[in-house]
Structures are given as C-alpha cells and as structure tokens.
Coordinates of C-alpha atoms in Angstrom, one line a residue:
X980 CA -21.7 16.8 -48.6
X981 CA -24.4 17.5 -45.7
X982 CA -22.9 14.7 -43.8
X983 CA -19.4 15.9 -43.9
X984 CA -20.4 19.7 -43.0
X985 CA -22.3 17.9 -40.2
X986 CA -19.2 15.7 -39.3
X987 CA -17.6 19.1 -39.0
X988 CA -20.0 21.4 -37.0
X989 CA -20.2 18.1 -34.5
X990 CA -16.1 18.1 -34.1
X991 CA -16.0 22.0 -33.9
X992 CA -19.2 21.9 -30.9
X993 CA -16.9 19.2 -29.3
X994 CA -13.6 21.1 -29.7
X995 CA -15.4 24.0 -27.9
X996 CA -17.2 21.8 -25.2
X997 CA -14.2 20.3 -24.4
X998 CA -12.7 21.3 -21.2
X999 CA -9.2 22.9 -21.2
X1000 CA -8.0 21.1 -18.4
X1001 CA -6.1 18.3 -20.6
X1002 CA -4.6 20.6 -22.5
X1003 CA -3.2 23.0 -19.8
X1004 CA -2.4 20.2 -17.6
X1005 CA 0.0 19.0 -20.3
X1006 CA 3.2 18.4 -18.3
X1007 CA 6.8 16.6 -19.1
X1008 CA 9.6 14.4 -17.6
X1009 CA 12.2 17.4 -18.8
X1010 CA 11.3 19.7 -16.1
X1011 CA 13.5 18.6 -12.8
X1012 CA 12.3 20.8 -9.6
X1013 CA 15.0 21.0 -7.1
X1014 CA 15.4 17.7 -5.3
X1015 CA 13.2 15.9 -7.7
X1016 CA 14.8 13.9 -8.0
X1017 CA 18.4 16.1 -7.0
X1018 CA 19.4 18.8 -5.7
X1019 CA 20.2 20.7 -8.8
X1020 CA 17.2 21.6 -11.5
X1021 CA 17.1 23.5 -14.7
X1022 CA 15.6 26.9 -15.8
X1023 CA 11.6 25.4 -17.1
X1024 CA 8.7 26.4 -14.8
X1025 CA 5.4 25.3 -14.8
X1026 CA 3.3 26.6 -17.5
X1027 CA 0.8 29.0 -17.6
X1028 CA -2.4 28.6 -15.9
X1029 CA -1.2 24.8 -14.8
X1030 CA -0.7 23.5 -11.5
X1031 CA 1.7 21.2 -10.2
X1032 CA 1.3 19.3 -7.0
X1033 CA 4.7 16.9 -5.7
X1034 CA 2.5 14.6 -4.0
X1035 CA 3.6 13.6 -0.7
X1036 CA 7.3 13.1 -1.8
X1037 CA 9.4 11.4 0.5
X1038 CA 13.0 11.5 1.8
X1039 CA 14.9 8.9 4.1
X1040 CA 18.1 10.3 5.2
X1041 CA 20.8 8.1 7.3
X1042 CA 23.7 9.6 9.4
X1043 CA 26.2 8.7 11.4
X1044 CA 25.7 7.3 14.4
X1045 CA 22.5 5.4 13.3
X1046 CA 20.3 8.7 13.3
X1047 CA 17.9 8.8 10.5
X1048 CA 15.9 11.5 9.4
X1049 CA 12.2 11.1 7.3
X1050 CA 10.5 14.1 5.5
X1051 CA 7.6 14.4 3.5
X1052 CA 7.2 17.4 1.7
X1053 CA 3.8 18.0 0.0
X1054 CA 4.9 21.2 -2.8
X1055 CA 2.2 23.4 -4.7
X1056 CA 3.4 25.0 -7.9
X1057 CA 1.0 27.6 -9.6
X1058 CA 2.2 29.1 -13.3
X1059 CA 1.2 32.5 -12.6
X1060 CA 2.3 34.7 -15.5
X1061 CA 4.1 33.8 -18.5
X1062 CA 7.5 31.6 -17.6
X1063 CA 6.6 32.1 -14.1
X1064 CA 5.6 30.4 -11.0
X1065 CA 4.5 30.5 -7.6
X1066 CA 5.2 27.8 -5.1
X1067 CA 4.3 26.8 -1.3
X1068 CA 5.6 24.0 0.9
X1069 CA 5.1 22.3 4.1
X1070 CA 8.0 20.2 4.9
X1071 CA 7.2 17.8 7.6
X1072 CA 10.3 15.6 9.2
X1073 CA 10.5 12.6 11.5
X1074 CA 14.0 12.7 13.1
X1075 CA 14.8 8.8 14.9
X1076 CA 17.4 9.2 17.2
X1077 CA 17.1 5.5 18.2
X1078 CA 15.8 3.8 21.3
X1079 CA 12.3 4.6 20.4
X1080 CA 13.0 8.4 20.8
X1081 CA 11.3 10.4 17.7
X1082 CA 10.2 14.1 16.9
X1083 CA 7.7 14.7 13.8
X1084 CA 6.9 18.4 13.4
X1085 CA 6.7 20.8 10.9
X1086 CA 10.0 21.8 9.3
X1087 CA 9.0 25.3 8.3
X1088 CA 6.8 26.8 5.6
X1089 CA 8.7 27.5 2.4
X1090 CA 6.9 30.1 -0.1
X1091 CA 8.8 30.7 -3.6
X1092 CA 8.8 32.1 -7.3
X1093 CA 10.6 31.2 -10.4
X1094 CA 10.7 33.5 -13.5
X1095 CA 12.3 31.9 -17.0
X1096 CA 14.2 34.9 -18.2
X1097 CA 15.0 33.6 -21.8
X1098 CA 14.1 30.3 -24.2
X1099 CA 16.8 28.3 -25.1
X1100 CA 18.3 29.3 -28.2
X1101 CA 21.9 29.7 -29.4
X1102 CA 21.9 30.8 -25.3
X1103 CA 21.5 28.8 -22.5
X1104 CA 18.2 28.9 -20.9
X1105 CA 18.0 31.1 -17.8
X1106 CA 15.5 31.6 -14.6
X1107 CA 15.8 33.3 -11.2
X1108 CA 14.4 32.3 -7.8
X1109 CA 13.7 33.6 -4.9
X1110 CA 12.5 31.7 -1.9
X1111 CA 11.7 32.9 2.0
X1112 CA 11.4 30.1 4.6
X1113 CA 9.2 30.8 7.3
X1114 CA 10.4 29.6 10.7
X1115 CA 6.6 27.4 11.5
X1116 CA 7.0 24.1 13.4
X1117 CA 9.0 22.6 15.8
X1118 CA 12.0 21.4 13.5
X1119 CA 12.0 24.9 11.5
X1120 CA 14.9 27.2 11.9
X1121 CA 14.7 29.8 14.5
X1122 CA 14.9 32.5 12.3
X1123 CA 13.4 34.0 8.7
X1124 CA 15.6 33.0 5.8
X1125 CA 15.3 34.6 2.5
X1126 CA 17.6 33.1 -0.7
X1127 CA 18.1 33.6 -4.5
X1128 CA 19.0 31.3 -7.2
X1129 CA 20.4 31.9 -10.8
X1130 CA 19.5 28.5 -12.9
X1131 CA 21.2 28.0 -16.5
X1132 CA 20.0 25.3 -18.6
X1133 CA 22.2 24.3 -21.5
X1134 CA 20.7 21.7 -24.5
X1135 CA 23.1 19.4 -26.6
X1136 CA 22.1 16.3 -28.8
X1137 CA 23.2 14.0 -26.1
X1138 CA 22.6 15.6 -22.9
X1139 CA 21.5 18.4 -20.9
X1140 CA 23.6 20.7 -18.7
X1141 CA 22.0 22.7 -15.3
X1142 CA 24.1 25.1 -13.6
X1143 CA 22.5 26.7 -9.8
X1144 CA 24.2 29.2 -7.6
X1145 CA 22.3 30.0 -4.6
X1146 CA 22.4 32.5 -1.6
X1147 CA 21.2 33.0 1.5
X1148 CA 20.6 36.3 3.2
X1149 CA 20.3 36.8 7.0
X1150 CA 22.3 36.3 9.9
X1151 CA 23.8 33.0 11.1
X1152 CA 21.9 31.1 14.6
X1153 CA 22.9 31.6 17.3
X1154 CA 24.1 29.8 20.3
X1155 CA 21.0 27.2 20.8
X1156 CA 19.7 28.6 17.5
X1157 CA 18.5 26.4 14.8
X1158 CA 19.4 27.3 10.6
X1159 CA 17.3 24.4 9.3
X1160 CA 18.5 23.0 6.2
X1161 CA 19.5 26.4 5.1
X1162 CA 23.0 26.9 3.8
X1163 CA 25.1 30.3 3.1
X1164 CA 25.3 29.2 -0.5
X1165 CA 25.0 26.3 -2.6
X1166 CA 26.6 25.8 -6.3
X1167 CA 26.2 22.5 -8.2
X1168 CA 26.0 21.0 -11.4
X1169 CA 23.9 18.3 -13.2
X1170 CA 24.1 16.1 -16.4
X1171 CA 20.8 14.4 -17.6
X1172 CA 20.0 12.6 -20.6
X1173 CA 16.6 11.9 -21.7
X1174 CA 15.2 8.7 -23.5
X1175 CA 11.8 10.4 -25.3
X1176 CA 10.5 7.5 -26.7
X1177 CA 10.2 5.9 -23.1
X1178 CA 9.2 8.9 -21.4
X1179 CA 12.6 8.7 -18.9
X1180 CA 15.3 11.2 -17.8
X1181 CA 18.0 10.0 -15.8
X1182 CA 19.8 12.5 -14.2
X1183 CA 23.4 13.1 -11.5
X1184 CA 24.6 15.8 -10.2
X1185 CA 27.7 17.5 -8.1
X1186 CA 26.9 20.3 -5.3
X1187 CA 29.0 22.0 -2.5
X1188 CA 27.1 24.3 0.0
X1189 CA 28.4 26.5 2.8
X1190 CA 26.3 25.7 6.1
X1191 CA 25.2 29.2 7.8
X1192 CA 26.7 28.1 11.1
X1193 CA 30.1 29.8 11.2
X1194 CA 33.3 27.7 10.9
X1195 CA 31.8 24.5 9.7
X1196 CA 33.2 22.4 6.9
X1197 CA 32.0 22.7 3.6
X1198 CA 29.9 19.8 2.6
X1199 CA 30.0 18.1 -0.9
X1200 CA 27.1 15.9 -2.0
X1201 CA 26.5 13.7 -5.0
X1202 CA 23.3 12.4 -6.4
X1203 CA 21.7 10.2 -9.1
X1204 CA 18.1 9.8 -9.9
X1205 CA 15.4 8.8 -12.8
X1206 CA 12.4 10.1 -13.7
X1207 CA 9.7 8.6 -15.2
X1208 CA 6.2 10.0 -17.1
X1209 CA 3.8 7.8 -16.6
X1210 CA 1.1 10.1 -18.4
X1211 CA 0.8 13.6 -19.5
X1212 CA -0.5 14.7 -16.1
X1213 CA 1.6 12.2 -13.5
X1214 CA 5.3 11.9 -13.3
X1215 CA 7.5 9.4 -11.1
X1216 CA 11.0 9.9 -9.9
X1217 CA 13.5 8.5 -7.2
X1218 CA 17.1 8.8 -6.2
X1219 CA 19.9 8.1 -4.3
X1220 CA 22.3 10.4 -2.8
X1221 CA 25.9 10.6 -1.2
X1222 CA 27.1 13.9 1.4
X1223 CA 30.3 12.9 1.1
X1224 CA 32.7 15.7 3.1
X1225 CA 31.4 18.0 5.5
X1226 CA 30.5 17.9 9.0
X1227 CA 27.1 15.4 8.2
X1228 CA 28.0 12.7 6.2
X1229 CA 25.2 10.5 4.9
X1230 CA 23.1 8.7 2.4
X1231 CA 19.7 9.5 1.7
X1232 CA 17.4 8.1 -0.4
X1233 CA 14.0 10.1 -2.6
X1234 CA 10.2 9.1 -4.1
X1235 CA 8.3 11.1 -5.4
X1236 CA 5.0 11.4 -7.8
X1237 CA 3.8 14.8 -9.5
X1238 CA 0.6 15.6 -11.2
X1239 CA -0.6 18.7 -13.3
X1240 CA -3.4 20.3 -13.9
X1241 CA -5.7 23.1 -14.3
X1242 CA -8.7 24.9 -13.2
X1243 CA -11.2 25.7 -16.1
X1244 CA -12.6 28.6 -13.7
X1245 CA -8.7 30.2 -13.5
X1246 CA -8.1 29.9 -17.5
X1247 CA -9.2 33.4 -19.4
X1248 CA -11.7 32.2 -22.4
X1249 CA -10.3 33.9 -26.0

C-alpha cells in the first residue's frame, strides 16, 4: 500500500513539474493556413497560448517569358485569446529576369488576425480575418493595403469543404505604382481529405481573384498539395499550382515546414 501511495505522490510531483510546453504546443495536419500548402484554408486558428512558426517556407514561381520569381516567407502565428490569433510576415522575393539580372528585397510586411466565430457543429465552422500589408522593401506595393476574409469550414465523413471570400480596401496604383500581390478580391474553394492514421491531408483547390489594377483580366488558379505531420510539434507540406487565365499565367511550385510551441513564461498557472 505505502509503495503505491508513493508510486502516486511521485506521478502527481512529475505531472506538476512537467513543463506545459508539450502539451500547448500540441498541433495537427487539419489546420491549412493560407498557401500552406493553397491558397484557400479553413476556419481553425492556432490555439491558445501556442505558437506557430512557417519556417522559411518557400515558393518557386515560373512565367512566361522565362521570368521566374522565388519567395521565402518566414510567418509568426501567436494564439492570443480563445479561437484567435495574431500573425506577422516578412515576405522576401528574388525575381530572375534572366541574363544574370536579379532583385531580392523585402516584399512588404504583412501583420494579421484570425477569430473562429463558431465550432463545427450541425453548422459549418466559421472565422474572420483581417490582414494590413505594409508597403516595406523594395518589391512591396507602393501603397498600404488593408483586406477581410470570411472562411467556412464544412466536415463530412469523406472530406472536408473550405469556402474564402476576400476583399481588399484602398485605392488601385497608379501609373508607375506597384499593388504587390494584392488583389480586389479573391473567392475559392477547397476539397481535402485526411488519412489520420498516417498523419496526411491532401488537399486542391479552385480560386478566381480580381487584380486591383483596373481593366485586367480576371485570373483563375488551381492548386494541389499534401501535408504531412511528422510530430505533434512539426508539420510538412508542398504543392503545385496552375494560374491558368488571366493576364500572368504560370506554374509555381511550394515547401514548407511548421512547428508549434509554447512559452511556459506566457501560459497563466490555474
């Protein structure tokens, strides 16, 4: 008897000694950030108290012409409040233009928040965003941007379905202005299945997006990708994607690894 109550004082002092890190790093393969690994992402944020770091993820973009485009675009994800999160972003492109002519520069600092309005229940699951792009670097847009995004996540046995809508606010660039990446809007949706028992998602999806420079085409992308949990705190994914229609036309490729965690210091003892 004295040896099993101290069997179970030692497991409660190591249960208490234990830092919470693990446990509040605990992450998944389910939750799909925009453009990890497409465009289109569902309504989960990162969890309370947890960070999530995209670890250098990359993007190789071909057009026409021969003109390829690299970006690496290191992401910081913070869950601030219940089904809520903060985000910041340095994106970082290398644009070849061929004949040993390159620019690498800062593409702009990208600051953002995601709130998980409901849980999944007999109702789709369903988050808003709001993101501000700050015009810092030489391959930034010349102006502020500010957007918002409605995200619908919708569960069945044999597949999950994402809806975004997303819209831009401010004026379009001017003559010698640059937009960025930004669009007018952007509505898409994606179809991913997971596989559980090996820890994989595969996901495709379908967007159009309006570019903010006035009387372009509307461009239609399409995208594929996989992602892979190689532990509780790292994730894998890569894809492959197709802008079919509109005035840019190209493939582009994606890697990229994430890893959560947590700060004992930021978690509130109970």
């Amino acid at each position: 008897m004295r040896s099993l109550r101290a069997s179970g004082a030692l497991c409660a002092l190591l249960a208490i000694a234990a830092p919470p890190t693990r446990l509040a790093a605990q992450t998944d393969f389910y939750n799909t950030d925009a453009s990890r690994p497409v465009r289109v992402e569902d309504a989960t944020p990162v969890e309370r108290h947890a960070f999530e770091l995209q670890m250098a993820p990359l993007r190789l973009e071909r057009e026409r012409g021969g003109v390829y485009a690299w970006e690496v675009e290191p992401e910081l994800a913070y869950g601030i409040l219940p089904r809520t999160q903060v985000e910041v972003a340095f994106p970082l492109r290398v644009v070849d233009a061929g004949s040993g002519r390159r620019t690498f520069a800062l593409a702009g600092i990208h600051l953002s928040a995601l709130h998980n309005l409901n849980v999944e229940t007999s109702l789709p699951a369903l988050a808003v965003a709001a993101e501000v792009a700050i015009p810092a670097g030489g391959l930034a847009a010349d102006r502020t941007y500010a957007s918002v995004k409605g995200i619908a996540t919708r569960t069945l046995r044999w597949a999950r379905f994402h809806l975004n809508g997303q819209y831009t606010f401010g004026a379009a660039p001017g003559a010698g202005e640059s937009a960025g990446e930004a669009s007018r809007w952007m509505a898409g949706i994606a179809v991913d299945r997971t596989f559980p028992f090996r820890s994989t998602l595969v996901i495709a999806d379908l967007f159009a997006e309006q570019p903010l420079g006035g009387g372009t085409d509307l461009a239609w992308t399409a995208e594929a990708g996989v992602r892979y949990q190689t532990s509780p705190q790292f994730n894998l994914d890569a894809g492959v994607g197709r802008r079919f229609a509109g005035g840019d036309e190209a493939w582009f490729f994606t890697f990229g690894m994430s890893h959560a965690f947590a700060l004992r210091g930021l978690i509130p003892l109970r």
